[in-house]
Amino acid sequence: MRKHIVAGNWKMNKTFNEADDLVNELMEKLESTELDPNTLVVVCPPFPYLEMTSDYSDDSYFMVGAQNVSDQESGAYTGEVSAAMLESMEIDYCIVGHSERRAYYGETDEIVARKVDQLLKHNLRPIVCCGEVLEEREGNRQFDVVKKQITDGLFHLSADEFSNVVIAYEPVWAIGTGKTATPDQAQEMHAFIRNLIAEKYGDEVAENTSILYGGSCKPGNAKELFANKDVDGGLIGGASLKADDFLAIATA
């Protein structure tokens, strides 16, 4: 049975003390929050806070993810962080190919593919983002865009390798805009993605792949979004910066 995953992407937010306070608040509230046994909570703070968050996770009910990784193994790449470094810190997950990385830092599907390879080599689970911008949605090209991102970024993997991948569909036009894909739009794309996986790797792999929704998911709309059979949780941005909101989404 595939896992339901709620991953909090803090992006570039919080000072060290604020991050420490938020993690402690999450820990305290998770102890008294009854989650579905099949639901995983993943916290993805900025790089400087990974060690602290990882240490706390040892005594709590959440896992830890990074927000990015280098596509290189090691070497003269100033400012980069390798998958080997993340593995050595016992990080569990890593976000790859987020729309902001694609838009602001020129991250291509080919770069995403190399990052995925690095993460799998070092026993981390990639959360691989895909999704269309508003112009592509209005031009009814969203399925072509997502198919290319998944094909070029992931379909070089073997079935065994792919079984360790989590996919996050993020309609870019709904990130930080207050807009949200309707539950029907989310289900339509998630079902499309699962069908792509089935065509490539077979029904068993497809049915066991967690596909998350990312795009202005909040406590008020999470339950309706997650009620769809192919929506397996969320990649949460702004709402993950407030413990109550984040846990309300997780309980949904």
mmCIF file of C-alpha atoms in Angstrom:
data_model
loop_
_atom_site.group_PDB
_atom_site.id
_atom_site.type_symbol
_atom_site.label_atom_id
_atom_site.label_comp_id
_atom_site.label_asym_id
_atom_site.label_seq_id
_atom_site.Cartn_x
_atom_site.Cartn_y
_atom_site.Cartn_z
ATOM 1 C CA MET A 1 0.000 0.000 0.000
ATOM 2 C CA ARG A 2 1.360 3.392 -0.972
ATOM 3 C CA LYS A 3 2.030 5.935 1.737
ATOM 4 C CA HIS A 4 0.155 9.170 2.323
ATOM 5 C CA ILE A 5 2.811 11.858 2.696
ATOM 6 C CA VAL A 6 2.544 15.438 3.910
ATOM 7 C CA ALA A 7 5.848 17.222 3.289
ATOM 8 C CA GLY A 8 6.457 20.752 4.545
ATOM 9 C CA ASN A 9 8.696 22.850 2.292
ATOM 10 C CA TRP A 10 9.824 25.784 4.412
ATOM 11 C CA LYS A 11 11.633 27.381 1.449
ATOM 12 C CA MET A 12 13.940 30.256 2.494
ATOM 13 C CA ASN A 13 12.195 31.142 5.729
ATOM 14 C CA LYS A 14 12.888 31.248 9.479
ATOM 15 C CA THR A 15 15.944 32.250 11.475
ATOM 16 C CA PHE A 16 17.679 29.540 13.498
ATOM 17 C CA ASN A 17 15.788 30.347 16.685
ATOM 18 C CA GLU A 18 12.474 30.523 14.832
ATOM 19 C CA ALA A 19 13.195 27.173 13.184
ATOM 20 C CA ASP A 20 14.068 25.644 16.541
ATOM 21 C CA ASP A 21 10.796 26.932 18.010
ATOM 22 C CA LEU A 22 8.752 25.596 15.100
ATOM 23 C CA VAL A 23 10.292 22.118 15.227
ATOM 24 C CA ASN A 24 9.716 21.930 18.977
ATOM 25 C CA GLU A 25 6.112 23.021 18.540
ATOM 26 C CA LEU A 26 5.615 20.382 15.836
ATOM 27 C CA MET A 27 7.115 17.707 18.068
ATOM 28 C CA GLU A 28 4.896 18.648 20.983
ATOM 29 C CA LYS A 29 1.724 18.711 18.915
ATOM 30 C CA LEU A 30 2.533 15.522 17.010
ATOM 31 C CA GLU A 31 2.613 13.676 20.321
ATOM 32 C CA SER A 32 -1.049 14.509 20.880
ATOM 33 C CA THR A 33 -2.167 14.272 17.237
ATOM 34 C CA GLU A 34 -3.724 11.050 16.004
ATOM 35 C CA LEU A 35 -2.551 10.450 12.443
ATOM 36 C CA ASP A 36 -3.515 7.663 10.097
ATOM 37 C CA PRO A 37 -0.847 4.942 10.503
ATOM 38 C CA ASN A 38 -0.207 5.118 6.755
ATOM 39 C CA THR A 39 0.557 8.856 6.853
ATOM 40 C CA LEU A 40 4.135 10.149 6.904
ATOM 41 C CA VAL A 41 5.049 13.686 7.961
ATOM 42 C CA VAL A 42 8.212 15.104 6.369
ATOM 43 C CA VAL A 43 9.810 18.412 7.384
ATOM 44 C CA CYS A 44 12.018 20.121 4.752
ATOM 45 C CA PRO A 45 13.848 23.071 6.355
ATOM 46 C CA PRO A 46 16.651 25.146 4.798
ATOM 47 C CA PHE A 47 20.081 23.495 4.676
ATOM 48 C CA PRO A 48 21.504 25.201 7.824
ATOM 49 C CA TYR A 49 18.756 23.652 9.968
ATOM 50 C CA LEU A 50 18.904 20.068 8.665
ATOM 51 C CA GLU A 51 21.175 18.740 11.400
ATOM 52 C CA MET A 52 19.069 20.279 14.154
ATOM 53 C CA THR A 53 15.836 19.007 12.606
ATOM 54 C CA SER A 54 17.291 15.554 12.047
ATOM 55 C CA ASP A 55 18.380 15.342 15.683
ATOM 56 C CA TYR A 56 14.887 16.251 16.849
ATOM 57 C CA SER A 57 13.270 13.754 14.484
ATOM 58 C CA ASP A 58 14.980 10.904 16.321
ATOM 59 C CA ASP A 59 12.582 11.504 19.209
ATOM 60 C CA SER A 60 9.472 12.401 17.224
ATOM 61 C CA TYR A 61 7.058 11.205 14.571
ATOM 62 C CA PHE A 62 8.367 13.035 11.530
ATOM 63 C CA MET A 63 11.026 12.469 8.892
ATOM 64 C CA VAL A 64 13.393 15.051 7.409
ATOM 65 C CA GLY A 65 13.922 16.170 3.825
ATOM 66 C CA ALA A 66 16.247 18.616 2.091
ATOM 67 C CA GLN A 67 14.996 21.197 -0.415
ATOM 68 C CA ASN A 68 17.669 20.629 -3.049
ATOM 69 C CA VAL A 69 20.851 18.697 -3.853
ATOM 70 C CA SER A 70 23.772 18.957 -6.255
ATOM 71 C CA ASP A 71 23.793 16.877 -9.411
ATOM 72 C CA GLN A 72 27.513 16.217 -8.818
ATOM 73 C CA GLU A 73 29.098 13.659 -6.504
ATOM 74 C CA SER A 74 31.735 15.979 -4.983
ATOM 75 C CA GLY A 75 34.439 18.471 -5.925
ATOM 76 C CA ALA A 76 34.963 22.154 -6.666
ATOM 77 C CA TYR A 77 31.318 23.254 -6.630
ATOM 78 C CA THR A 78 31.257 26.149 -4.187
ATOM 79 C CA GLY A 79 28.000 26.496 -2.320
ATOM 80 C CA GLU A 80 26.607 23.124 -3.371
ATOM 81 C CA VAL A 81 25.474 20.260 -1.122
ATOM 82 C CA SER A 82 25.953 16.665 -2.235
ATOM 83 C CA ALA A 83 23.723 13.633 -1.749
ATOM 84 C CA ALA A 84 26.600 11.974 0.124
ATOM 85 C CA MET A 85 26.544 14.840 2.636
ATOM 86 C CA LEU A 86 22.793 14.438 3.125
ATOM 87 C CA GLU A 87 23.172 10.675 3.524
ATOM 88 C CA SER A 88 25.852 11.191 6.172
ATOM 89 C CA MET A 89 23.342 13.307 8.147
ATOM 90 C CA GLU A 90 20.689 10.580 7.857
ATOM 91 C CA ILE A 91 18.302 12.753 5.836
ATOM 92 C CA ASP A 92 15.359 10.764 4.483
ATOM 93 C CA TYR A 93 13.958 12.734 1.522
ATOM 94 C CA CYS A 94 14.964 15.505 -0.865
ATOM 95 C CA ILE A 95 12.843 17.777 -3.069
ATOM 96 C CA VAL A 96 14.032 17.891 -6.683
ATOM 97 C CA GLY A 97 12.925 20.017 -9.617
ATOM 98 C CA HIS A 98 10.692 22.422 -7.713
ATOM 99 C CA SER A 99 9.157 25.030 -10.013
ATOM 100 C CA GLU A 100 11.167 27.763 -8.275
ATOM 101 C CA ARG A 101 14.405 25.897 -8.990
ATOM 102 C CA ARG A 102 13.344 25.496 -12.620
ATOM 103 C CA ALA A 103 12.266 29.133 -13.023
ATOM 104 C CA TYR A 104 14.951 30.987 -11.049
ATOM 105 C CA TYR A 105 17.991 28.730 -11.415
ATOM 106 C CA GLY A 106 17.519 27.125 -14.823
ATOM 107 C CA GLU A 107 17.026 23.600 -13.549
ATOM 108 C CA THR A 108 16.196 21.406 -16.557
ATOM 109 C CA ASP A 109 14.757 17.909 -16.765
ATOM 110 C CA GLU A 110 18.257 16.642 -17.511
ATOM 111 C CA ILE A 111 19.588 18.227 -14.303
ATOM 112 C CA VAL A 112 16.648 16.763 -12.401
ATOM 113 C CA ALA A 113 17.526 13.317 -13.767
ATOM 114 C CA ARG A 114 21.123 13.623 -12.547
ATOM 115 C CA LYS A 115 19.989 14.813 -9.114
ATOM 116 C CA VAL A 116 17.600 11.880 -8.828
ATOM 117 C CA ASP A 117 20.450 9.517 -9.697
ATOM 118 C CA GLN A 118 22.640 11.046 -6.999
ATOM 119 C CA LEU A 119 19.921 10.759 -4.366
ATOM 120 C CA LEU A 120 19.098 7.141 -5.162
ATOM 121 C CA LYS A 121 22.801 6.256 -5.177
ATOM 122 C CA HIS A 122 23.002 7.592 -1.619
ATOM 123 C CA ASN A 123 19.771 6.049 -0.327
ATOM 124 C CA LEU A 124 17.601 9.157 -0.206
ATOM 125 C CA ARG A 125 14.080 9.256 -1.578
ATOM 126 C CA PRO A 126 13.532 12.007 -4.170
ATOM 127 C CA ILE A 127 10.324 14.044 -4.123
ATOM 128 C CA VAL A 128 10.277 15.010 -7.797
ATOM 129 C CA CYS A 129 8.184 18.026 -8.772
ATOM 130 C CA CYS A 130 6.369 18.510 -12.056
ATOM 131 C CA GLY A 131 3.715 20.931 -13.250
ATOM 132 C CA GLU A 132 2.647 23.566 -15.730
ATOM 133 C CA VAL A 133 2.593 27.370 -15.670
ATOM 134 C CA LEU A 134 -0.583 29.370 -16.267
ATOM 135 C CA GLU A 135 0.107 29.955 -19.969
ATOM 136 C CA GLU A 136 0.501 26.199 -20.522
ATOM 137 C CA ARG A 137 -2.687 25.427 -18.609
ATOM 138 C CA GLU A 138 -4.654 28.046 -20.554
ATOM 139 C CA GLY A 139 -3.257 26.605 -23.790
ATOM 140 C CA ASN A 140 -4.373 23.110 -22.726
ATOM 141 C CA ARG A 141 -0.730 21.900 -22.847
ATOM 142 C CA GLN A 142 -0.525 20.783 -19.223
ATOM 143 C CA PHE A 143 -0.503 17.070 -20.024
ATOM 144 C CA ASP A 144 2.270 17.428 -22.616
ATOM 145 C CA VAL A 145 4.362 19.487 -20.184
ATOM 146 C CA VAL A 146 4.007 17.048 -17.300
ATOM 147 C CA LYS A 147 4.595 14.023 -19.533
ATOM 148 C CA LYS A 148 7.879 15.495 -20.791
ATOM 149 C CA GLN A 149 9.052 16.407 -17.287
ATOM 150 C CA ILE A 150 8.397 12.899 -15.984
ATOM 151 C CA THR A 151 9.691 11.104 -19.063
ATOM 152 C CA ASP A 152 12.928 13.101 -19.303
ATOM 153 C CA GLY A 153 13.497 13.356 -15.560
ATOM 154 C CA LEU A 154 12.576 9.864 -14.375
ATOM 155 C CA PHE A 155 11.966 7.264 -17.036
ATOM 156 C CA HIS A 156 15.646 6.364 -17.374
ATOM 157 C CA LEU A 157 15.287 4.569 -14.021
ATOM 158 C CA SER A 158 14.715 0.862 -13.573
ATOM 159 C CA ALA A 159 11.444 -0.234 -11.965
ATOM 160 C CA ASP A 160 13.267 -0.967 -8.692
ATOM 161 C CA GLU A 161 14.846 2.482 -8.681
ATOM 162 C CA PHE A 162 11.583 4.194 -9.547
ATOM 163 C CA SER A 163 9.843 2.484 -6.637
ATOM 164 C CA ASN A 164 11.791 4.802 -4.308
ATOM 165 C CA VAL A 165 10.538 7.989 -6.005
ATOM 166 C CA VAL A 166 7.733 10.245 -4.794
ATOM 167 C CA ILE A 167 6.132 12.599 -7.325
ATOM 168 C CA ALA A 168 4.666 16.005 -6.476
ATOM 169 C CA TYR A 169 2.344 17.639 -8.997
ATOM 170 C CA GLU A 170 2.466 21.398 -8.545
ATOM 171 C CA PRO A 171 0.358 23.540 -10.855
ATOM 172 C CA VAL A 172 2.752 26.492 -10.919
ATOM 173 C CA TRP A 173 -0.103 28.944 -11.364
ATOM 174 C CA ALA A 174 -1.392 27.900 -7.922
ATOM 175 C CA ILE A 175 1.833 28.319 -5.923
ATOM 176 C CA GLY A 176 1.816 31.326 -3.636
ATOM 177 C CA THR A 177 -1.026 32.888 -5.603
ATOM 178 C CA GLY A 178 -3.905 31.836 -3.404
ATOM 179 C CA LYS A 179 -5.345 29.923 -6.369
ATOM 180 C CA THR A 180 -5.791 26.191 -6.053
ATOM 181 C CA ALA A 181 -6.500 23.538 -8.622
ATOM 182 C CA THR A 182 -9.993 22.185 -8.111
ATOM 183 C CA PRO A 183 -10.195 18.666 -6.681
ATOM 184 C CA ASP A 184 -11.293 17.480 -10.138
ATOM 185 C CA GLN A 185 -8.291 19.156 -11.808
ATOM 186 C CA ALA A 186 -5.931 17.632 -9.257
ATOM 187 C CA GLN A 187 -7.426 14.161 -9.634
ATOM 188 C CA GLU A 188 -7.350 14.413 -13.425
ATOM 189 C CA MET A 189 -3.612 15.179 -13.470
ATOM 190 C CA HIS A 190 -2.722 12.677 -10.758
ATOM 191 C CA ALA A 191 -4.588 9.935 -12.623
ATOM 192 C CA PHE A 192 -2.766 10.948 -15.817
ATOM 193 C CA ILE A 193 0.593 10.688 -14.029
ATOM 194 C CA ARG A 194 -0.254 7.301 -12.541
ATOM 195 C CA ASN A 195 -1.269 6.048 -15.964
ATOM 196 C CA LEU A 196 2.066 7.223 -17.415
ATOM 197 C CA ILE A 197 3.873 5.249 -14.733
ATOM 198 C CA ALA A 198 1.741 2.180 -15.396
ATOM 199 C CA GLU A 199 2.523 2.331 -19.111
ATOM 200 C CA LYS A 200 6.250 2.464 -18.358
ATOM 201 C CA TYR A 201 6.645 0.224 -15.299
ATOM 202 C CA GLY A 202 3.361 -1.674 -14.927
ATOM 203 C CA ASP A 203 0.324 -1.401 -12.680
ATOM 204 C CA GLU A 204 1.996 -2.595 -9.470
ATOM 205 C CA VAL A 205 4.683 0.101 -9.519
ATOM 206 C CA ALA A 206 2.105 2.739 -10.460
ATOM 207 C CA GLU A 207 -0.266 1.753 -7.669
ATOM 208 C CA ASN A 208 2.540 1.908 -5.114
ATOM 209 C CA THR A 209 3.800 5.360 -6.165
ATOM 210 C CA SER A 210 2.824 8.245 -3.890
ATOM 211 C CA ILE A 211 1.732 11.300 -5.899
ATOM 212 C CA LEU A 212 1.429 14.488 -3.869
ATOM 213 C CA TYR A 213 -0.386 17.722 -4.666
ATOM 214 C CA GLY A 214 1.471 21.005 -4.235
ATOM 215 C CA GLY A 215 -0.194 24.332 -4.847
ATOM 216 C CA SER A 216 -1.786 26.449 -2.110
ATOM 217 C CA CYS A 217 -2.983 23.463 -0.102
ATOM 218 C CA LYS A 218 -4.421 24.698 3.204
ATOM 219 C CA PRO A 219 -6.375 23.261 6.144
ATOM 220 C CA GLY A 220 -9.572 24.494 4.515
ATOM 221 C CA ASN A 221 -9.172 22.598 1.238
ATOM 222 C CA ALA A 222 -6.897 19.671 2.178
ATOM 223 C CA LYS A 223 -9.629 17.179 3.020
ATOM 224 C CA GLU A 224 -11.431 17.730 -0.278
ATOM 225 C CA LEU A 225 -8.195 17.458 -2.281
ATOM 226 C CA PHE A 226 -7.002 14.349 -0.448
ATOM 227 C CA ALA A 227 -10.357 12.618 -0.879
ATOM 228 C CA ASN A 228 -9.439 11.935 -4.509
ATOM 229 C CA LYS A 229 -8.225 8.372 -5.024
ATOM 230 C CA ASP A 230 -4.994 9.393 -6.783
ATOM 231 C CA VAL A 231 -4.013 12.285 -4.476
ATOM 232 C CA ASP A 232 -1.749 10.774 -1.835
ATOM 233 C CA GLY A 233 -0.922 13.843 0.236
ATOM 234 C CA GLY A 234 0.660 17.227 -0.273
ATOM 235 C CA LEU A 235 3.864 19.184 -0.708
ATOM 236 C CA ILE A 236 3.001 22.109 1.533
ATOM 237 C CA GLY A 237 4.595 25.563 1.291
ATOM 238 C CA GLY A 238 3.343 28.501 3.360
ATOM 239 C CA ALA A 239 1.042 26.449 5.565
ATOM 240 C CA SER A 240 4.006 24.350 6.745
ATOM 241 C CA LEU A 241 5.416 27.402 8.567
ATOM 242 C CA LYS A 242 2.593 27.254 11.129
ATOM 243 C CA ALA A 243 2.465 24.098 13.226
ATOM 244 C CA ASP A 244 -1.317 24.120 13.639
ATOM 245 C CA ASP A 245 -1.979 24.555 9.913
ATOM 246 C CA PHE A 246 0.571 21.922 8.928
ATOM 247 C CA LEU A 247 -0.794 19.332 11.335
ATOM 248 C CA ALA A 248 -4.375 20.109 10.319
ATOM 249 C CA ILE A 249 -3.374 19.231 6.755
ATOM 250 C CA ALA A 250 -1.635 16.066 7.935
ATOM 251 C CA THR A 251 -4.710 14.907 9.827
ATOM 252 C CA ALA A 252 -6.807 15.481 6.692
#
